[in-house]
JSON list of C-alpha atoms in Angstrom, two decimals:
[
{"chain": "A", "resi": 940, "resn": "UNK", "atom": "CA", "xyz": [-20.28, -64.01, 25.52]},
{"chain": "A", "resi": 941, "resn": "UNK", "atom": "CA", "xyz": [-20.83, -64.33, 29.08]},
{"chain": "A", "resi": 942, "resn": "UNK", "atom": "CA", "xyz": [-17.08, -64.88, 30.53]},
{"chain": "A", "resi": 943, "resn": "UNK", "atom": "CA", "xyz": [-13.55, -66.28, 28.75]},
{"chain": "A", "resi": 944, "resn": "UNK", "atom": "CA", "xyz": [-14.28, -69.13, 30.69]},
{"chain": "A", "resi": 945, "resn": "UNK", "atom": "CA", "xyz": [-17.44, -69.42, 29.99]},
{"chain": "A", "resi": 946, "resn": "UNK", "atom": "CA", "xyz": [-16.84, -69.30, 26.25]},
{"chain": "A", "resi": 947, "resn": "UNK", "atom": "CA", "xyz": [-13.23, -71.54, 26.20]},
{"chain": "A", "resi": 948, "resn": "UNK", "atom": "CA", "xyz": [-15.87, -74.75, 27.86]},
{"chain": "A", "resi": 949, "resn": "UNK", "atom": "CA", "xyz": [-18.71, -73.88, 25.30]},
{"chain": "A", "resi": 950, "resn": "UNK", "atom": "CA", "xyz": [-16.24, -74.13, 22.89]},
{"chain": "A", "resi": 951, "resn": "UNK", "atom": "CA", "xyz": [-14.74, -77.65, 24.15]},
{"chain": "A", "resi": 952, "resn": "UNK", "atom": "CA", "xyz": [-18.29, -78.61, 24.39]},
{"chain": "A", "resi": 953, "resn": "UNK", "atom": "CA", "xyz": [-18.67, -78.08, 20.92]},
{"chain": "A", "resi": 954, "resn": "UNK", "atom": "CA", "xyz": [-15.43, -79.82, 19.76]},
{"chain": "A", "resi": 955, "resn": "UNK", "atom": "CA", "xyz": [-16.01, -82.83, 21.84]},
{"chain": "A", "resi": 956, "resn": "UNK", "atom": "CA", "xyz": [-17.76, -84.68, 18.90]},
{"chain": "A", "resi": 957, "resn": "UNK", "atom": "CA", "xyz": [-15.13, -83.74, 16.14]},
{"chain": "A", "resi": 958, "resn": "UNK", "atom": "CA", "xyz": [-12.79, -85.94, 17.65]},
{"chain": "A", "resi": 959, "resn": "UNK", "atom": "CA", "xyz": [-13.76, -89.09, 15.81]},
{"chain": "A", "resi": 960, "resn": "UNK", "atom": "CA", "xyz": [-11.73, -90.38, 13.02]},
{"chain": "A", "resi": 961, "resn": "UNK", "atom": "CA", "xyz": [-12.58, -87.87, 10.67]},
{"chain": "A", "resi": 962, "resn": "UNK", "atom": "CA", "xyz": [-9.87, -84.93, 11.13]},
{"chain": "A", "resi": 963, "resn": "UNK", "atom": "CA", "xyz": [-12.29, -81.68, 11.44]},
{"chain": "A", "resi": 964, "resn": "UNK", "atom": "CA", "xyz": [-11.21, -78.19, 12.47]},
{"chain": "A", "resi": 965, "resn": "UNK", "atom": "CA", "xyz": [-12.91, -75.77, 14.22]},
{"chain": "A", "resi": 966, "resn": "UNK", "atom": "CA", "xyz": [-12.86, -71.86, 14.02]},
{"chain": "A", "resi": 967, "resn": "UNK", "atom": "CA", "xyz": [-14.32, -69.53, 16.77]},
{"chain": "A", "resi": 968, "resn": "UNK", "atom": "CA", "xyz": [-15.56, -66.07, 16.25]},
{"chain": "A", "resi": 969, "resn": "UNK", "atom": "CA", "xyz": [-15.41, -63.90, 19.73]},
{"chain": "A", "resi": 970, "resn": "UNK", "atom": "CA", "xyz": [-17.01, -60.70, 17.57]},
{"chain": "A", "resi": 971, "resn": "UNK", "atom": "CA", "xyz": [-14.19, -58.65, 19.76]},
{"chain": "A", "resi": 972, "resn": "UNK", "atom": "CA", "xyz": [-15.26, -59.22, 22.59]},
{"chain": "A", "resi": 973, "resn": "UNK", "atom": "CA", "xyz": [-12.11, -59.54, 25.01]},
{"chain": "A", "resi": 974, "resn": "UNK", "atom": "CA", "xyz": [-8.89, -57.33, 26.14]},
{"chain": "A", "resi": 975, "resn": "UNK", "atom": "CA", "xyz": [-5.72, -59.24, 25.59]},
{"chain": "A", "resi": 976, "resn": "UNK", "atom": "CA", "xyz": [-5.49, -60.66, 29.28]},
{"chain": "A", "resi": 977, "resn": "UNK", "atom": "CA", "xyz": [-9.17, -61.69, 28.38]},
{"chain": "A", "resi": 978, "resn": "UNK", "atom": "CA", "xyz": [-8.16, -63.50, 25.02]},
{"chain": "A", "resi": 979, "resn": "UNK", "atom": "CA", "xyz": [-5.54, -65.32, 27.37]},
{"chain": "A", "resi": 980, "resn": "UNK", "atom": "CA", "xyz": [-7.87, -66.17, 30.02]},
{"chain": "A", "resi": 981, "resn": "UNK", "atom": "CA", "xyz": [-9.94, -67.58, 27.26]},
{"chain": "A", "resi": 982, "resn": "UNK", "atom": "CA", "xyz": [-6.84, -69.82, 25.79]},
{"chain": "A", "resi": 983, "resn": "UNK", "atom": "CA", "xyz": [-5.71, -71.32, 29.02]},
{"chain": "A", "resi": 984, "resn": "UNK", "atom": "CA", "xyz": [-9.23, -72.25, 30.21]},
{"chain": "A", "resi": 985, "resn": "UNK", "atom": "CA", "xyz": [-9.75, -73.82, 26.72]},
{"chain": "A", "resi": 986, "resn": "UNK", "atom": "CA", "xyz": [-6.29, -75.47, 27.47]},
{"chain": "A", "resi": 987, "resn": "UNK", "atom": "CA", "xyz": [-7.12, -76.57, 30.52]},
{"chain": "A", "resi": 988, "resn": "UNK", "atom": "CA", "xyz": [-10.53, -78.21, 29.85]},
{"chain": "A", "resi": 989, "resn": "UNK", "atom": "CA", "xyz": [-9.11, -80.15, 26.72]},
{"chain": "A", "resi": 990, "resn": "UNK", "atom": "CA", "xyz": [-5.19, -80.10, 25.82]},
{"chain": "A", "resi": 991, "resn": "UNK", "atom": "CA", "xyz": [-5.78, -81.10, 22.45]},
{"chain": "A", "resi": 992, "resn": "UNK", "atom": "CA", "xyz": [-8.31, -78.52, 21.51]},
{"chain": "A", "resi": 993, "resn": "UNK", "atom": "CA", "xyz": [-5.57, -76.11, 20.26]},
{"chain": "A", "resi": 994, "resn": "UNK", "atom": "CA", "xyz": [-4.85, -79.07, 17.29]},
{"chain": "A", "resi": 995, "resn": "UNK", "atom": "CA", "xyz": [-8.39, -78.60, 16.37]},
{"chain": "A", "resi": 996, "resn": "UNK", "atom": "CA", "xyz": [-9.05, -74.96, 16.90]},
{"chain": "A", "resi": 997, "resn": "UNK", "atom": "CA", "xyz": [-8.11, -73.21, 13.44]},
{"chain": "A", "resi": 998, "resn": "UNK", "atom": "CA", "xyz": [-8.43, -69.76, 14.57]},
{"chain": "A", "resi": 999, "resn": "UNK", "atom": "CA", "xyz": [-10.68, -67.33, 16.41]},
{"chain": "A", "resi": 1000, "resn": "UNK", "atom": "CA", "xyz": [-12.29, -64.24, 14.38]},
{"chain": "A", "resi": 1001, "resn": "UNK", "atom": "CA", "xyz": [-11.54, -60.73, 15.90]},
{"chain": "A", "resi": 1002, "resn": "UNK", "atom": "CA", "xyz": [-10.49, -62.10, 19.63]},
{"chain": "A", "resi": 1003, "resn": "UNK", "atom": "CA", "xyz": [-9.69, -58.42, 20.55]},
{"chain": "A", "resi": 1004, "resn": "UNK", "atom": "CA", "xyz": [-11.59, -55.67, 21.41]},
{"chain": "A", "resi": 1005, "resn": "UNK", "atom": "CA", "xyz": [-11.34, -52.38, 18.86]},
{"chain": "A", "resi": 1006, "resn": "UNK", "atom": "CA", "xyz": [-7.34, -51.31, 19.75]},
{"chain": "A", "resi": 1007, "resn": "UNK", "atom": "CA", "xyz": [-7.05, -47.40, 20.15]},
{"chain": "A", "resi": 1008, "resn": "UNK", "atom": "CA", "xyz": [-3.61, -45.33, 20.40]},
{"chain": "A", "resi": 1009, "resn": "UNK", "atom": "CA", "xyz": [-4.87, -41.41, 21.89]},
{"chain": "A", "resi": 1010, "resn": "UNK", "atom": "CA", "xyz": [-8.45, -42.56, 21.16]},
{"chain": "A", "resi": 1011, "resn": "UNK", "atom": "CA", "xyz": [-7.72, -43.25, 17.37]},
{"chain": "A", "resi": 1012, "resn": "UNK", "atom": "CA", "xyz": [-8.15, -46.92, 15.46]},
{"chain": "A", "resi": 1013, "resn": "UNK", "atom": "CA", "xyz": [-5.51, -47.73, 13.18]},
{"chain": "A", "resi": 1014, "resn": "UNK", "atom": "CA", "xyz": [-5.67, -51.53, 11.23]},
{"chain": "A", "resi": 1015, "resn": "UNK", "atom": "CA", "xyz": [-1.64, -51.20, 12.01]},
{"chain": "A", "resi": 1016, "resn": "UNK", "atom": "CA", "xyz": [-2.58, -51.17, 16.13]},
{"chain": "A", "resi": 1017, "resn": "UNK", "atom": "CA", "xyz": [-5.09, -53.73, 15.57]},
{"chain": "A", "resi": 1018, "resn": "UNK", "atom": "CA", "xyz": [-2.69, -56.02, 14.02]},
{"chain": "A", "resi": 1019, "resn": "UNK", "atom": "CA", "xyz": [-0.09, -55.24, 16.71]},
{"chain": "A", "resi": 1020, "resn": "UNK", "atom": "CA", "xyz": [-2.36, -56.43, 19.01]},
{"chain": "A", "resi": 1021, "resn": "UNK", "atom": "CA", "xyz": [-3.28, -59.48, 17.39]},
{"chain": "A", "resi": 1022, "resn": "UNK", "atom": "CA", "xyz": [0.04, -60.49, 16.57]},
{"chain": "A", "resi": 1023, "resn": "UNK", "atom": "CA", "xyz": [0.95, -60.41, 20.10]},
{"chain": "A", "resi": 1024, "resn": "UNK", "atom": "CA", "xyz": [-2.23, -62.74, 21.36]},
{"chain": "A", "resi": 1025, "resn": "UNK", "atom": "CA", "xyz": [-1.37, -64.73, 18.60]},
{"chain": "A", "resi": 1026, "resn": "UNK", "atom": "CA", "xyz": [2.42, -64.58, 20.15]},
{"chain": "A", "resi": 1027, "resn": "UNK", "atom": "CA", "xyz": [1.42, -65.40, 23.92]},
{"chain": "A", "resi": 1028, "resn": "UNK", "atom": "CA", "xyz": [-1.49, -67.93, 23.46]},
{"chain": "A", "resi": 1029, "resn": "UNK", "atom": "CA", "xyz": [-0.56, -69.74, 20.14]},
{"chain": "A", "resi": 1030, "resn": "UNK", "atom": "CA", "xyz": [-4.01, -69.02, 18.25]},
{"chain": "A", "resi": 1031, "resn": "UNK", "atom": "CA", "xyz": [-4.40, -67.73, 14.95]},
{"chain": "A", "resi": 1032, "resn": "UNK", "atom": "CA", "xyz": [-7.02, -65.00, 14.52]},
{"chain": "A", "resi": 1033, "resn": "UNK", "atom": "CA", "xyz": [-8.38, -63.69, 11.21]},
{"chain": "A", "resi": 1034, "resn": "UNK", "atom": "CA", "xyz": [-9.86, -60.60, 10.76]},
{"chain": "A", "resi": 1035, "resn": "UNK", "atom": "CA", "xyz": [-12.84, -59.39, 9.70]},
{"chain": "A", "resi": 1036, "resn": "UNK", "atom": "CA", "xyz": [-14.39, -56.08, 11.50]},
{"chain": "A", "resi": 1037, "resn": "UNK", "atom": "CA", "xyz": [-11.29, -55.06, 11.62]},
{"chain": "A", "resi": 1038, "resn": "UNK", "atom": "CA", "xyz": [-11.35, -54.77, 7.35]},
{"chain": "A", "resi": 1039, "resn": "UNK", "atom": "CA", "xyz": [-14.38, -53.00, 7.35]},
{"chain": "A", "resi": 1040, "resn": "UNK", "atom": "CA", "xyz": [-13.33, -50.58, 10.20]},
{"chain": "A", "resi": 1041, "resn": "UNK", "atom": "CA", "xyz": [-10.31, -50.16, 7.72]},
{"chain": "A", "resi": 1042, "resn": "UNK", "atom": "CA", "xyz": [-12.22, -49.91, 4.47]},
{"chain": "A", "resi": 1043, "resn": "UNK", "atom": "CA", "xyz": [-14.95, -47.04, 6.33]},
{"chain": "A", "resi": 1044, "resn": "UNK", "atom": "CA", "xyz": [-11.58, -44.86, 7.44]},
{"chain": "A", "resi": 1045, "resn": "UNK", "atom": "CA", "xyz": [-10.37, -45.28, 3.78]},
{"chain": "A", "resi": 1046, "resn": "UNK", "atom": "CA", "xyz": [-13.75, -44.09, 2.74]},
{"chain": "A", "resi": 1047, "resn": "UNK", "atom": "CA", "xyz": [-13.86, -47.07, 0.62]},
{"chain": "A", "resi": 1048, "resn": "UNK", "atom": "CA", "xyz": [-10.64, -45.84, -1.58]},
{"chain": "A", "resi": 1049, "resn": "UNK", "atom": "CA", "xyz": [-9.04, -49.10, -2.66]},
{"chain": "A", "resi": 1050, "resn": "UNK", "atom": "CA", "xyz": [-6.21, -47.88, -3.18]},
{"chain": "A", "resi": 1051, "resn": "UNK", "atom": "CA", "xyz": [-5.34, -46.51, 0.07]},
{"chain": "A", "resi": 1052, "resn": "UNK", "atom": "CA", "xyz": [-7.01, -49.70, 1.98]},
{"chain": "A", "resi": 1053, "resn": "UNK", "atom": "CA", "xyz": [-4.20, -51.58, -0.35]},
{"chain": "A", "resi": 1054, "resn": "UNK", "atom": "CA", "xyz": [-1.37, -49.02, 1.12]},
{"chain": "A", "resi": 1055, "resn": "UNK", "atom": "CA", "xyz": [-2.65, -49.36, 4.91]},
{"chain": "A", "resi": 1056, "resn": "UNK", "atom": "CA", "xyz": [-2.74, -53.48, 4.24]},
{"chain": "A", "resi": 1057, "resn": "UNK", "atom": "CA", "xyz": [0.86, -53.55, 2.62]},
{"chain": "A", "resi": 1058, "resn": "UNK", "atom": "CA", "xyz": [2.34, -51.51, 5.77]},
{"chain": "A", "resi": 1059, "resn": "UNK", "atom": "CA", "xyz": [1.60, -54.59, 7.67]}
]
């Protein structure tokens, strides 16, 4: 990742030949690499460089950087956080650090992942 901007144009770049008649979609994965004002940056440049590439864009992976309240993760803040780029800038994310962040602070107990995923 070198800058939002830098990644929403790579990104248009890439989507530029999936708009043929074949209906594709595209996901991202930004590996967590932005702050929220980041993640918007990165959704209004995309915006800006193609207005259409939202109807393609399926979601982008982990847009958000590791969320900590007093220095502690919790997949609840995460999910706060996402919910509220997903809010303001009208992408869907999916997760997937952020489950095996959860699943290491469970120490792999199942059943408590379950409880922390069912608070959501």
């Amino acid at each position: 990742h070198c800058s939002p901007k830098d990644d929403a144009l790579s990104l248009v770049r890439w989507s530029e030949p999936l708009n043929g008649p074949r209906k594709l979609s595209l996901r991202a994965d930004a590996n967590r690499a932005w702050d929220l004002a980041s993640a918007l940056e990165f959704v209004e440049e995309a915006k800006n460089a193609n207005s259409s590439i939202l109807s393609i864009l399926e979601f982008v992976e982990e847009p958000l950087k590791k969320q900590a309240v007093d220095k502690k993760w919790s997949i609840i803040d995460q999910v706060i956080a996402l919910d509220n780029f997903w809010n303001i800038g009208e992408i869907h994310y999916a997760l997937d650090e952020s489950l095996a962040d959860l699943a290491e602070d469970c120490d792999y107990n199942f059943g408590n992942i379950a409880a922390d995923l069912r608070r959501l």
